[in-house]
Amino acid sequence: MRAFTYERAHSPAEAADVAARTANAKFIAGGTNLLDLMKLEIETPSHLIDVNGLALDRIEATPEGGLRIGALVRNTDLAADARVRRDYAVLSRALLAGASGQLRNKATTSGNLLQRTRCPYFYDTNQPCNKRAPGSGCAAIGGFSRQHAVVGVSDACIATHPSDMAVAMRALDAVIETVRPDGTTRGIPIAEFYRLPGDTPQLETVLQAGELITAVTLPKPVGGTQAYRKVRDRASYAFALVSVAAIVQRDGTGRVALGGVAHKPWRLDAAEAELPRGAKAVARGLFVDAHPTEHNAFKLPLAERTLAAVLRDARA
């Protein structure tokens, strides 16, 4: 690990300002992803800004009937919150499907949203990776790509986003609140938060330099039967091959977001409109522009079967 300097921020606006003014600065909260990347010298910040003391660790009701989740709320606390379990069950289930109990005790809401891909070529500094070293190439393309994306890919990157929580947040239409270095704030719908790789896979979100996530807001509960199903190589502490976050209403309509298949949580309105017709029609819409490799083409039927099982259970 390379040497770095460290300071504790005293307000969100101060943290954002320092990050914008300091070359190669990073925010640190739980550190469950950043510290691993620093040890491997994939991330090499010269300055760390500790945001743990900013009182962003509360879950509060909003005037509109939803919930405002502070950026520093730990995953364990969020999954266990009675309001989340009752009104946003898909989120609680997604959180409990992720990582391990020890990591969930430390990992934060904002950190979970911002965690970086688990592509093995990204983690291997001997391999070319456009996400790690822009312009170097993508070893996954033409390499072993069983874990990689099947839709929303580009000639520069076929990595997937690893977060379970983000998939549930996408199904719930969450809004991400931030503060910018000049002290102004904004709310970013999660549908607009993540970028597809295109020619710049190193740019994973629409956050500006120094911009700090302060909270995630969930809208008023939509009801319905909510489910999160994760298919993985082992029963725990593994990332999704395919995951399905679904909210199904009594009339057969609903929402569906997928994980493990794209550079971001994957949800398409046109595909959701096919929910009353069944999983096959929805999957056809979700994967209309799919570009699987020989190693991960199995994800397409796997996603359809997983969705079919979720819909069958929900309608029962």
mmCIF file of C-alpha atoms in Angstrom:
data_model
loop_
_atom_site.group_PDB
_atom_site.id
_atom_site.type_symbol
_atom_site.label_atom_id
_atom_site.label_comp_id
_atom_site.label_asym_id
_atom_site.label_seq_id
_atom_site.Cartn_x
_atom_site.Cartn_y
_atom_site.Cartn_z
ATOM 1 C CA MET A 1 0.000 0.000 0.000
ATOM 2 C CA ARG A 2 1.304 3.424 -0.924
ATOM 3 C CA ALA A 3 1.669 6.203 1.626
ATOM 4 C CA PHE A 4 -1.212 8.649 2.028
ATOM 5 C CA THR A 5 -2.290 11.546 4.214
ATOM 6 C CA TYR A 6 -5.529 11.557 6.216
ATOM 7 C CA GLU A 7 -8.026 13.966 7.703
ATOM 8 C CA ARG A 8 -11.473 13.884 9.270
ATOM 9 C CA ALA A 9 -14.143 16.050 7.684
ATOM 10 C CA HIS A 10 -16.441 18.155 9.864
ATOM 11 C CA SER A 11 -19.307 18.685 7.419
ATOM 12 C CA PRO A 12 -20.442 17.196 4.102
ATOM 13 C CA ALA A 13 -19.764 20.474 2.263
ATOM 14 C CA GLU A 14 -16.255 20.664 3.748
ATOM 15 C CA ALA A 15 -15.536 17.082 2.740
ATOM 16 C CA ALA A 16 -16.647 17.774 -0.839
ATOM 17 C CA ASP A 17 -14.588 20.966 -0.996
ATOM 18 C CA VAL A 18 -11.430 19.281 0.281
ATOM 19 C CA ALA A 19 -11.888 16.409 -2.182
ATOM 20 C CA ALA A 20 -12.217 18.829 -5.088
ATOM 21 C CA ARG A 21 -9.161 20.875 -4.052
ATOM 22 C CA THR A 22 -6.870 17.954 -3.231
ATOM 23 C CA ALA A 23 -5.313 15.946 -6.030
ATOM 24 C CA ASN A 24 -6.057 12.232 -5.943
ATOM 25 C CA ALA A 25 -8.229 12.392 -2.804
ATOM 26 C CA LYS A 26 -10.799 9.743 -1.843
ATOM 27 C CA PHE A 27 -13.577 9.581 0.736
ATOM 28 C CA ILE A 28 -13.425 6.716 3.201
ATOM 29 C CA ALA A 29 -16.226 5.364 5.402
ATOM 30 C CA GLY A 30 -16.412 1.608 6.010
ATOM 31 C CA GLY A 31 -13.493 0.985 3.691
ATOM 32 C CA THR A 32 -14.627 -2.553 2.844
ATOM 33 C CA ASN A 33 -13.864 -2.069 -0.865
ATOM 34 C CA LEU A 34 -11.413 0.847 -0.933
ATOM 35 C CA LEU A 35 -8.891 -0.643 1.477
ATOM 36 C CA ASP A 36 -8.724 -3.894 -0.513
ATOM 37 C CA LEU A 37 -8.101 -1.927 -3.697
ATOM 38 C CA MET A 38 -5.429 0.165 -1.988
ATOM 39 C CA LYS A 39 -3.599 -2.934 -0.797
ATOM 40 C CA LEU A 40 -3.498 -4.194 -4.381
ATOM 41 C CA GLU A 41 -2.479 -0.710 -5.623
ATOM 42 C CA ILE A 42 -5.485 -0.573 -7.927
ATOM 43 C CA GLU A 43 -6.611 2.510 -6.026
ATOM 44 C CA THR A 44 -3.712 4.746 -4.993
ATOM 45 C CA PRO A 45 -5.159 7.834 -3.275
ATOM 46 C CA SER A 46 -2.664 10.295 -1.885
ATOM 47 C CA HIS A 47 -5.185 11.677 0.618
ATOM 48 C CA LEU A 48 -8.107 10.090 2.489
ATOM 49 C CA ILE A 49 -11.039 12.104 3.827
ATOM 50 C CA ASP A 50 -12.817 10.305 6.659
ATOM 51 C CA VAL A 51 -16.567 11.047 6.513
ATOM 52 C CA ASN A 52 -17.643 8.826 9.410
ATOM 53 C CA GLY A 53 -18.244 11.754 11.790
ATOM 54 C CA LEU A 54 -20.776 13.596 9.630
ATOM 55 C CA ALA A 55 -23.989 12.354 11.302
ATOM 56 C CA LEU A 56 -25.184 10.699 8.096
ATOM 57 C CA ASP A 57 -26.148 7.451 9.799
ATOM 58 C CA ARG A 58 -29.889 7.876 10.394
ATOM 59 C CA ILE A 59 -32.997 6.459 8.716
ATOM 60 C CA GLU A 60 -35.831 9.001 8.763
ATOM 61 C CA ALA A 61 -39.352 9.232 7.381
ATOM 62 C CA THR A 62 -39.875 11.820 4.642
ATOM 63 C CA PRO A 63 -42.869 14.185 4.394
ATOM 64 C CA GLU A 64 -43.906 12.342 1.229
ATOM 65 C CA GLY A 65 -44.261 9.057 3.097
ATOM 66 C CA GLY A 66 -40.970 7.485 2.070
ATOM 67 C CA LEU A 67 -37.636 6.967 3.822
ATOM 68 C CA ARG A 68 -34.421 8.948 3.800
ATOM 69 C CA ILE A 69 -31.422 6.697 4.396
ATOM 70 C CA GLY A 70 -28.216 8.406 5.467
ATOM 71 C CA ALA A 71 -25.134 7.639 3.404
ATOM 72 C CA LEU A 72 -23.381 6.124 6.437
ATOM 73 C CA VAL A 73 -26.163 3.784 7.548
ATOM 74 C CA ARG A 74 -24.559 0.361 7.858
ATOM 75 C CA ASN A 75 -25.945 -2.439 5.730
ATOM 76 C CA THR A 76 -26.843 -4.534 8.774
ATOM 77 C CA ASP A 77 -28.864 -1.709 10.334
ATOM 78 C CA LEU A 78 -30.653 -0.930 7.080
ATOM 79 C CA ALA A 79 -31.632 -4.547 6.479
ATOM 80 C CA ALA A 80 -32.927 -4.874 10.062
ATOM 81 C CA ASP A 81 -34.948 -1.619 10.159
ATOM 82 C CA ALA A 82 -38.607 -2.456 10.789
ATOM 83 C CA ARG A 83 -39.839 0.072 8.206
ATOM 84 C CA VAL A 84 -37.550 -1.330 5.536
ATOM 85 C CA ARG A 85 -38.575 -4.916 6.285
ATOM 86 C CA ARG A 86 -42.267 -3.995 6.185
ATOM 87 C CA ASP A 87 -42.461 -1.549 3.262
ATOM 88 C CA TYR A 88 -39.308 -2.189 1.205
ATOM 89 C CA ALA A 89 -38.772 -5.904 1.703
ATOM 90 C CA VAL A 90 -36.892 -6.291 -1.591
ATOM 91 C CA LEU A 91 -34.178 -4.002 -0.200
ATOM 92 C CA SER A 92 -33.837 -5.884 3.070
ATOM 93 C CA ARG A 93 -33.592 -9.208 1.230
ATOM 94 C CA ALA A 94 -31.022 -7.884 -1.227
ATOM 95 C CA LEU A 95 -28.824 -6.598 1.590
ATOM 96 C CA LEU A 96 -28.947 -9.912 3.431
ATOM 97 C CA ALA A 97 -27.923 -11.699 0.228
ATOM 98 C CA GLY A 98 -24.727 -9.660 0.017
ATOM 99 C CA ALA A 99 -21.265 -10.261 1.458
ATOM 100 C CA SER A 100 -21.046 -11.627 5.027
ATOM 101 C CA GLY A 101 -22.398 -10.542 8.393
ATOM 102 C CA GLN A 102 -19.050 -9.035 9.352
ATOM 103 C CA LEU A 103 -18.838 -6.957 6.186
ATOM 104 C CA ARG A 104 -22.463 -5.837 6.425
ATOM 105 C CA ASN A 105 -21.728 -4.541 9.929
ATOM 106 C CA LYS A 106 -19.122 -2.193 8.457
ATOM 107 C CA ALA A 107 -20.281 -1.460 4.903
ATOM 108 C CA THR A 108 -22.264 1.732 4.314
ATOM 109 C CA THR A 109 -25.157 2.654 2.051
ATOM 110 C CA SER A 110 -23.110 4.984 -0.150
ATOM 111 C CA GLY A 111 -20.136 2.651 -0.233
ATOM 112 C CA ASN A 112 -22.329 -0.210 -1.371
ATOM 113 C CA LEU A 113 -23.630 1.875 -4.266
ATOM 114 C CA LEU A 114 -20.101 2.910 -5.250
ATOM 115 C CA GLN A 115 -18.264 -0.387 -4.903
ATOM 116 C CA ARG A 116 -16.232 -1.273 -7.942
ATOM 117 C CA THR A 117 -16.504 -4.284 -10.193
ATOM 118 C CA ARG A 118 -15.216 -7.678 -9.101
ATOM 119 C CA CYS A 119 -13.976 -8.509 -12.605
ATOM 120 C CA PRO A 120 -10.847 -10.653 -12.056
ATOM 121 C CA TYR A 121 -9.001 -8.807 -14.824
ATOM 122 C CA PHE A 122 -9.666 -5.505 -13.047
ATOM 123 C CA TYR A 123 -8.072 -6.963 -9.913
ATOM 124 C CA ASP A 124 -5.071 -8.438 -11.757
ATOM 125 C CA THR A 125 -2.670 -5.556 -12.392
ATOM 126 C CA ASN A 126 -0.696 -7.727 -14.832
ATOM 127 C CA GLN A 127 -3.682 -7.744 -17.194
ATOM 128 C CA PRO A 128 -4.914 -4.872 -19.394
ATOM 129 C CA CYS A 129 -8.102 -3.238 -18.126
ATOM 130 C CA ASN A 130 -9.687 -0.086 -19.500
ATOM 131 C CA LYS A 131 -11.510 0.482 -16.226
ATOM 132 C CA ARG A 132 -8.276 0.429 -14.213
ATOM 133 C CA ALA A 133 -5.945 1.881 -16.851
ATOM 134 C CA PRO A 134 -7.928 3.666 -19.587
ATOM 135 C CA GLY A 135 -6.740 2.816 -23.085
ATOM 136 C CA SER A 136 -4.869 -0.338 -22.075
ATOM 137 C CA GLY A 137 -7.470 -2.761 -23.471
ATOM 138 C CA CYS A 138 -9.873 -5.308 -21.972
ATOM 139 C CA ALA A 139 -8.500 -8.745 -21.141
ATOM 140 C CA ALA A 140 -12.001 -10.052 -20.395
ATOM 141 C CA ILE A 141 -12.962 -9.680 -24.053
ATOM 142 C CA GLY A 142 -11.534 -12.831 -25.552
ATOM 143 C CA GLY A 143 -10.662 -14.140 -22.097
ATOM 144 C CA PHE A 144 -12.628 -16.256 -19.627
ATOM 145 C CA SER A 145 -15.864 -14.292 -19.206
ATOM 146 C CA ARG A 146 -18.275 -16.523 -17.295
ATOM 147 C CA GLN A 147 -18.997 -13.831 -14.663
ATOM 148 C CA HIS A 148 -19.249 -10.943 -17.095
ATOM 149 C CA ALA A 149 -22.010 -8.811 -18.601
ATOM 150 C CA VAL A 150 -24.320 -9.975 -21.374
ATOM 151 C CA VAL A 151 -26.120 -6.685 -22.064
ATOM 152 C CA GLY A 152 -25.153 -3.007 -22.084
ATOM 153 C CA VAL A 153 -21.558 -3.925 -22.957
ATOM 154 C CA SER A 154 -19.079 -2.124 -25.211
ATOM 155 C CA ASP A 155 -15.863 -2.876 -27.051
ATOM 156 C CA ALA A 156 -14.011 -1.331 -24.084
ATOM 157 C CA CYS A 157 -15.553 -3.229 -21.145
ATOM 158 C CA ILE A 158 -17.837 -6.158 -20.294
ATOM 159 C CA ALA A 159 -17.616 -5.902 -16.479
ATOM 160 C CA THR A 160 -20.675 -6.171 -14.218
ATOM 161 C CA HIS A 161 -21.713 -4.046 -11.255
ATOM 162 C CA PRO A 162 -21.396 -6.117 -8.054
ATOM 163 C CA SER A 163 -23.938 -4.514 -5.705
ATOM 164 C CA ASP A 164 -27.043 -6.417 -4.589
ATOM 165 C CA MET A 165 -28.424 -3.355 -2.815
ATOM 166 C CA ALA A 166 -28.239 -1.230 -5.960
ATOM 167 C CA VAL A 167 -30.451 -3.689 -7.852
ATOM 168 C CA ALA A 168 -33.161 -3.390 -5.201
ATOM 169 C CA MET A 169 -32.748 0.393 -5.091
ATOM 170 C CA ARG A 170 -33.258 0.473 -8.866
ATOM 171 C CA ALA A 171 -36.513 -1.468 -8.532
ATOM 172 C CA LEU A 172 -37.642 0.993 -5.843
ATOM 173 C CA ASP A 173 -36.820 4.137 -7.889
ATOM 174 C CA ALA A 174 -34.459 5.478 -5.252
ATOM 175 C CA VAL A 175 -33.016 8.996 -5.488
ATOM 176 C CA ILE A 176 -29.412 9.648 -4.494
ATOM 177 C CA GLU A 177 -28.795 12.922 -2.663
ATOM 178 C CA THR A 178 -25.411 14.613 -2.908
ATOM 179 C CA VAL A 179 -23.519 17.751 -1.960
ATOM 180 C CA ARG A 180 -21.081 19.367 -4.383
ATOM 181 C CA PRO A 181 -17.856 21.272 -3.589
ATOM 182 C CA ASP A 182 -19.624 24.638 -3.891
ATOM 183 C CA GLY A 183 -22.137 23.570 -1.220
ATOM 184 C CA THR A 184 -25.064 23.054 -3.585
ATOM 185 C CA THR A 185 -27.058 19.846 -3.422
ATOM 186 C CA ARG A 186 -28.872 17.717 -5.933
ATOM 187 C CA GLY A 187 -30.974 14.564 -6.170
ATOM 188 C CA ILE A 188 -30.036 12.008 -8.831
ATOM 189 C CA PRO A 189 -32.595 9.325 -9.757
ATOM 190 C CA ILE A 190 -30.831 5.985 -9.604
ATOM 191 C CA ALA A 191 -31.961 5.339 -13.187
ATOM 192 C CA GLU A 192 -29.581 8.173 -14.188
ATOM 193 C CA PHE A 193 -26.828 7.540 -11.639
ATOM 194 C CA TYR A 194 -24.825 4.741 -13.269
ATOM 195 C CA ARG A 195 -23.140 4.962 -16.672
ATOM 196 C CA LEU A 196 -22.803 2.231 -19.250
ATOM 197 C CA PRO A 197 -19.158 1.598 -20.182
ATOM 198 C CA GLY A 198 -19.077 3.016 -23.702
ATOM 199 C CA ASP A 199 -15.570 4.305 -24.431
ATOM 200 C CA THR A 200 -15.021 5.465 -20.825
ATOM 201 C CA PRO A 201 -15.591 2.489 -18.500
ATOM 202 C CA GLN A 202 -13.484 4.183 -15.809
ATOM 203 C CA LEU A 203 -16.376 6.681 -15.357
ATOM 204 C CA GLU A 204 -18.918 4.571 -13.516
ATOM 205 C CA THR A 205 -21.368 7.192 -12.225
ATOM 206 C CA VAL A 206 -22.459 10.751 -13.011
ATOM 207 C CA LEU A 207 -20.869 12.112 -9.821
ATOM 208 C CA GLN A 208 -18.686 15.154 -10.369
ATOM 209 C CA ALA A 209 -15.207 15.608 -8.905
ATOM 210 C CA GLY A 210 -15.519 15.973 -5.128
ATOM 211 C CA GLU A 211 -19.263 15.292 -5.050
ATOM 212 C CA LEU A 212 -20.298 13.404 -1.899
ATOM 213 C CA ILE A 213 -23.336 11.187 -1.429
ATOM 214 C CA THR A 214 -25.235 12.245 1.705
ATOM 215 C CA ALA A 215 -28.378 10.099 1.565
ATOM 216 C CA VAL A 216 -30.618 7.848 -0.500
ATOM 217 C CA THR A 217 -34.348 8.607 -0.559
ATOM 218 C CA LEU A 218 -36.971 5.953 -1.169
ATOM 219 C CA PRO A 219 -40.384 7.091 -2.420
ATOM 220 C CA LYS A 220 -43.670 6.184 -0.781
ATOM 221 C CA PRO A 221 -44.085 2.380 -0.603
ATOM 222 C CA VAL A 222 -45.721 0.821 -3.648
ATOM 223 C CA GLY A 223 -46.887 -2.351 -1.906
ATOM 224 C CA GLY A 224 -47.101 -5.590 -3.839
ATOM 225 C CA THR A 225 -45.151 -8.762 -3.249
ATOM 226 C CA GLN A 226 -41.443 -8.010 -3.123
ATOM 227 C CA ALA A 227 -38.695 -10.542 -3.732
ATOM 228 C CA TYR A 228 -34.972 -10.735 -4.313
ATOM 229 C CA ARG A 229 -33.462 -13.921 -5.645
ATOM 230 C CA LYS A 230 -29.728 -14.333 -6.177
ATOM 231 C CA VAL A 231 -28.149 -17.168 -8.149
ATOM 232 C CA ARG A 232 -24.479 -17.682 -7.338
ATOM 233 C CA ASP A 233 -21.800 -20.333 -7.272
ATOM 234 C CA ARG A 234 -22.028 -20.901 -3.514
ATOM 235 C CA ALA A 235 -24.611 -20.151 -0.859
ATOM 236 C CA SER A 236 -22.870 -17.189 0.772
ATOM 237 C CA TYR A 237 -20.144 -14.601 0.257
ATOM 238 C CA ALA A 238 -20.359 -14.794 -3.531
ATOM 239 C CA PHE A 239 -21.370 -12.302 -6.190
ATOM 240 C CA ALA A 240 -24.379 -12.887 -8.394
ATOM 241 C CA LEU A 241 -24.285 -14.750 -11.664
ATOM 242 C CA VAL A 242 -27.838 -13.453 -12.008
ATOM 243 C CA SER A 243 -30.093 -11.733 -9.493
ATOM 244 C CA VAL A 244 -33.712 -10.595 -9.749
ATOM 245 C CA ALA A 245 -35.369 -7.838 -7.724
ATOM 246 C CA ALA A 246 -39.110 -7.890 -8.348
ATOM 247 C CA ILE A 247 -42.180 -6.065 -7.083
ATOM 248 C CA VAL A 248 -45.355 -7.764 -8.297
ATOM 249 C CA GLN A 249 -48.839 -6.283 -7.898
ATOM 250 C CA ARG A 250 -52.089 -8.264 -7.700
ATOM 251 C CA ASP A 251 -53.056 -7.281 -11.247
ATOM 252 C CA GLY A 252 -49.852 -8.843 -12.600
ATOM 253 C CA THR A 253 -48.032 -5.578 -13.249
ATOM 254 C CA GLY A 254 -44.883 -4.619 -11.402
ATOM 255 C CA ARG A 255 -41.189 -3.860 -11.581
ATOM 256 C CA VAL A 256 -38.140 -5.972 -12.361
ATOM 257 C CA ALA A 257 -34.439 -5.150 -12.078
ATOM 258 C CA LEU A 258 -31.601 -7.579 -12.725
ATOM 259 C CA GLY A 259 -28.104 -7.838 -11.309
ATOM 260 C CA GLY A 260 -25.090 -9.747 -12.567
ATOM 261 C CA VAL A 261 -25.881 -9.101 -16.230
ATOM 262 C CA ALA A 262 -24.736 -5.538 -16.940
ATOM 263 C CA HIS A 263 -22.439 -2.680 -15.978
ATOM 264 C CA LYS A 264 -25.292 -1.328 -13.836
ATOM 265 C CA PRO A 265 -28.577 -2.639 -12.364
ATOM 266 C CA TRP A 266 -30.597 -3.551 -15.450
ATOM 267 C CA ARG A 267 -34.205 -2.423 -15.753
ATOM 268 C CA LEU A 268 -36.217 -1.491 -18.862
ATOM 269 C CA ASP A 269 -39.732 -0.043 -18.847
ATOM 270 C CA ALA A 270 -40.662 -1.761 -22.099
ATOM 271 C CA ALA A 271 -39.758 -5.145 -20.654
ATOM 272 C CA GLU A 272 -41.706 -4.484 -17.441
ATOM 273 C CA ALA A 273 -44.818 -3.796 -19.475
ATOM 274 C CA GLU A 274 -44.697 -7.475 -20.484
ATOM 275 C CA LEU A 275 -44.967 -8.766 -16.898
ATOM 276 C CA PRO A 276 -48.613 -9.913 -17.239
ATOM 277 C CA ARG A 277 -47.491 -12.107 -20.157
ATOM 278 C CA GLY A 278 -44.863 -13.919 -18.112
ATOM 279 C CA ALA A 279 -41.122 -14.298 -17.636
ATOM 280 C CA LYS A 280 -40.312 -15.256 -21.214
ATOM 281 C CA ALA A 281 -41.788 -12.039 -22.599
ATOM 282 C CA VAL A 282 -40.048 -9.937 -19.942
ATOM 283 C CA ALA A 283 -36.686 -11.616 -20.541
ATOM 284 C CA ARG A 284 -37.058 -11.098 -24.289
ATOM 285 C CA GLY A 285 -37.477 -7.379 -23.671
ATOM 286 C CA LEU A 286 -34.644 -7.134 -21.141
ATOM 287 C CA PHE A 287 -32.159 -8.870 -23.416
ATOM 288 C CA VAL A 288 -33.212 -7.558 -26.806
ATOM 289 C CA ASP A 289 -29.720 -6.094 -27.322
ATOM 290 C CA ALA A 290 -27.766 -8.796 -25.505
ATOM 291 C CA HIS A 291 -24.223 -9.650 -26.616
ATOM 292 C CA PRO A 292 -23.164 -12.690 -24.580
ATOM 293 C CA THR A 293 -19.863 -14.491 -24.945
ATOM 294 C CA GLU A 294 -19.419 -18.217 -25.361
ATOM 295 C CA HIS A 295 -18.724 -18.463 -21.631
ATOM 296 C CA ASN A 296 -21.685 -16.480 -20.268
ATOM 297 C CA ALA A 297 -24.489 -17.129 -22.756
ATOM 298 C CA PHE A 298 -26.011 -19.376 -20.090
ATOM 299 C CA LYS A 299 -26.977 -16.229 -18.176
ATOM 300 C CA LEU A 300 -29.816 -15.524 -20.611
ATOM 301 C CA PRO A 301 -31.859 -18.680 -19.906
ATOM 302 C CA LEU A 302 -30.750 -18.583 -16.270
ATOM 303 C CA ALA A 303 -32.177 -15.071 -15.858
ATOM 304 C CA GLU A 304 -35.449 -16.107 -17.504
ATOM 305 C CA ARG A 305 -35.822 -19.168 -15.258
ATOM 306 C CA THR A 306 -34.954 -17.174 -12.151
ATOM 307 C CA LEU A 307 -37.512 -14.527 -13.043
ATOM 308 C CA ALA A 308 -40.109 -17.216 -13.741
ATOM 309 C CA ALA A 309 -39.535 -18.707 -10.287
ATOM 310 C CA VAL A 310 -39.828 -15.288 -8.633
ATOM 311 C CA LEU A 311 -43.069 -14.500 -10.482
ATOM 312 C CA ARG A 312 -44.533 -17.917 -9.702
ATOM 313 C CA ASP A 313 -43.813 -17.505 -6.004
ATOM 314 C CA ALA A 314 -45.136 -13.930 -5.958
ATOM 315 C CA ARG A 315 -48.393 -14.832 -7.664
ATOM 316 C CA ALA A 316 -48.910 -17.785 -5.360
#
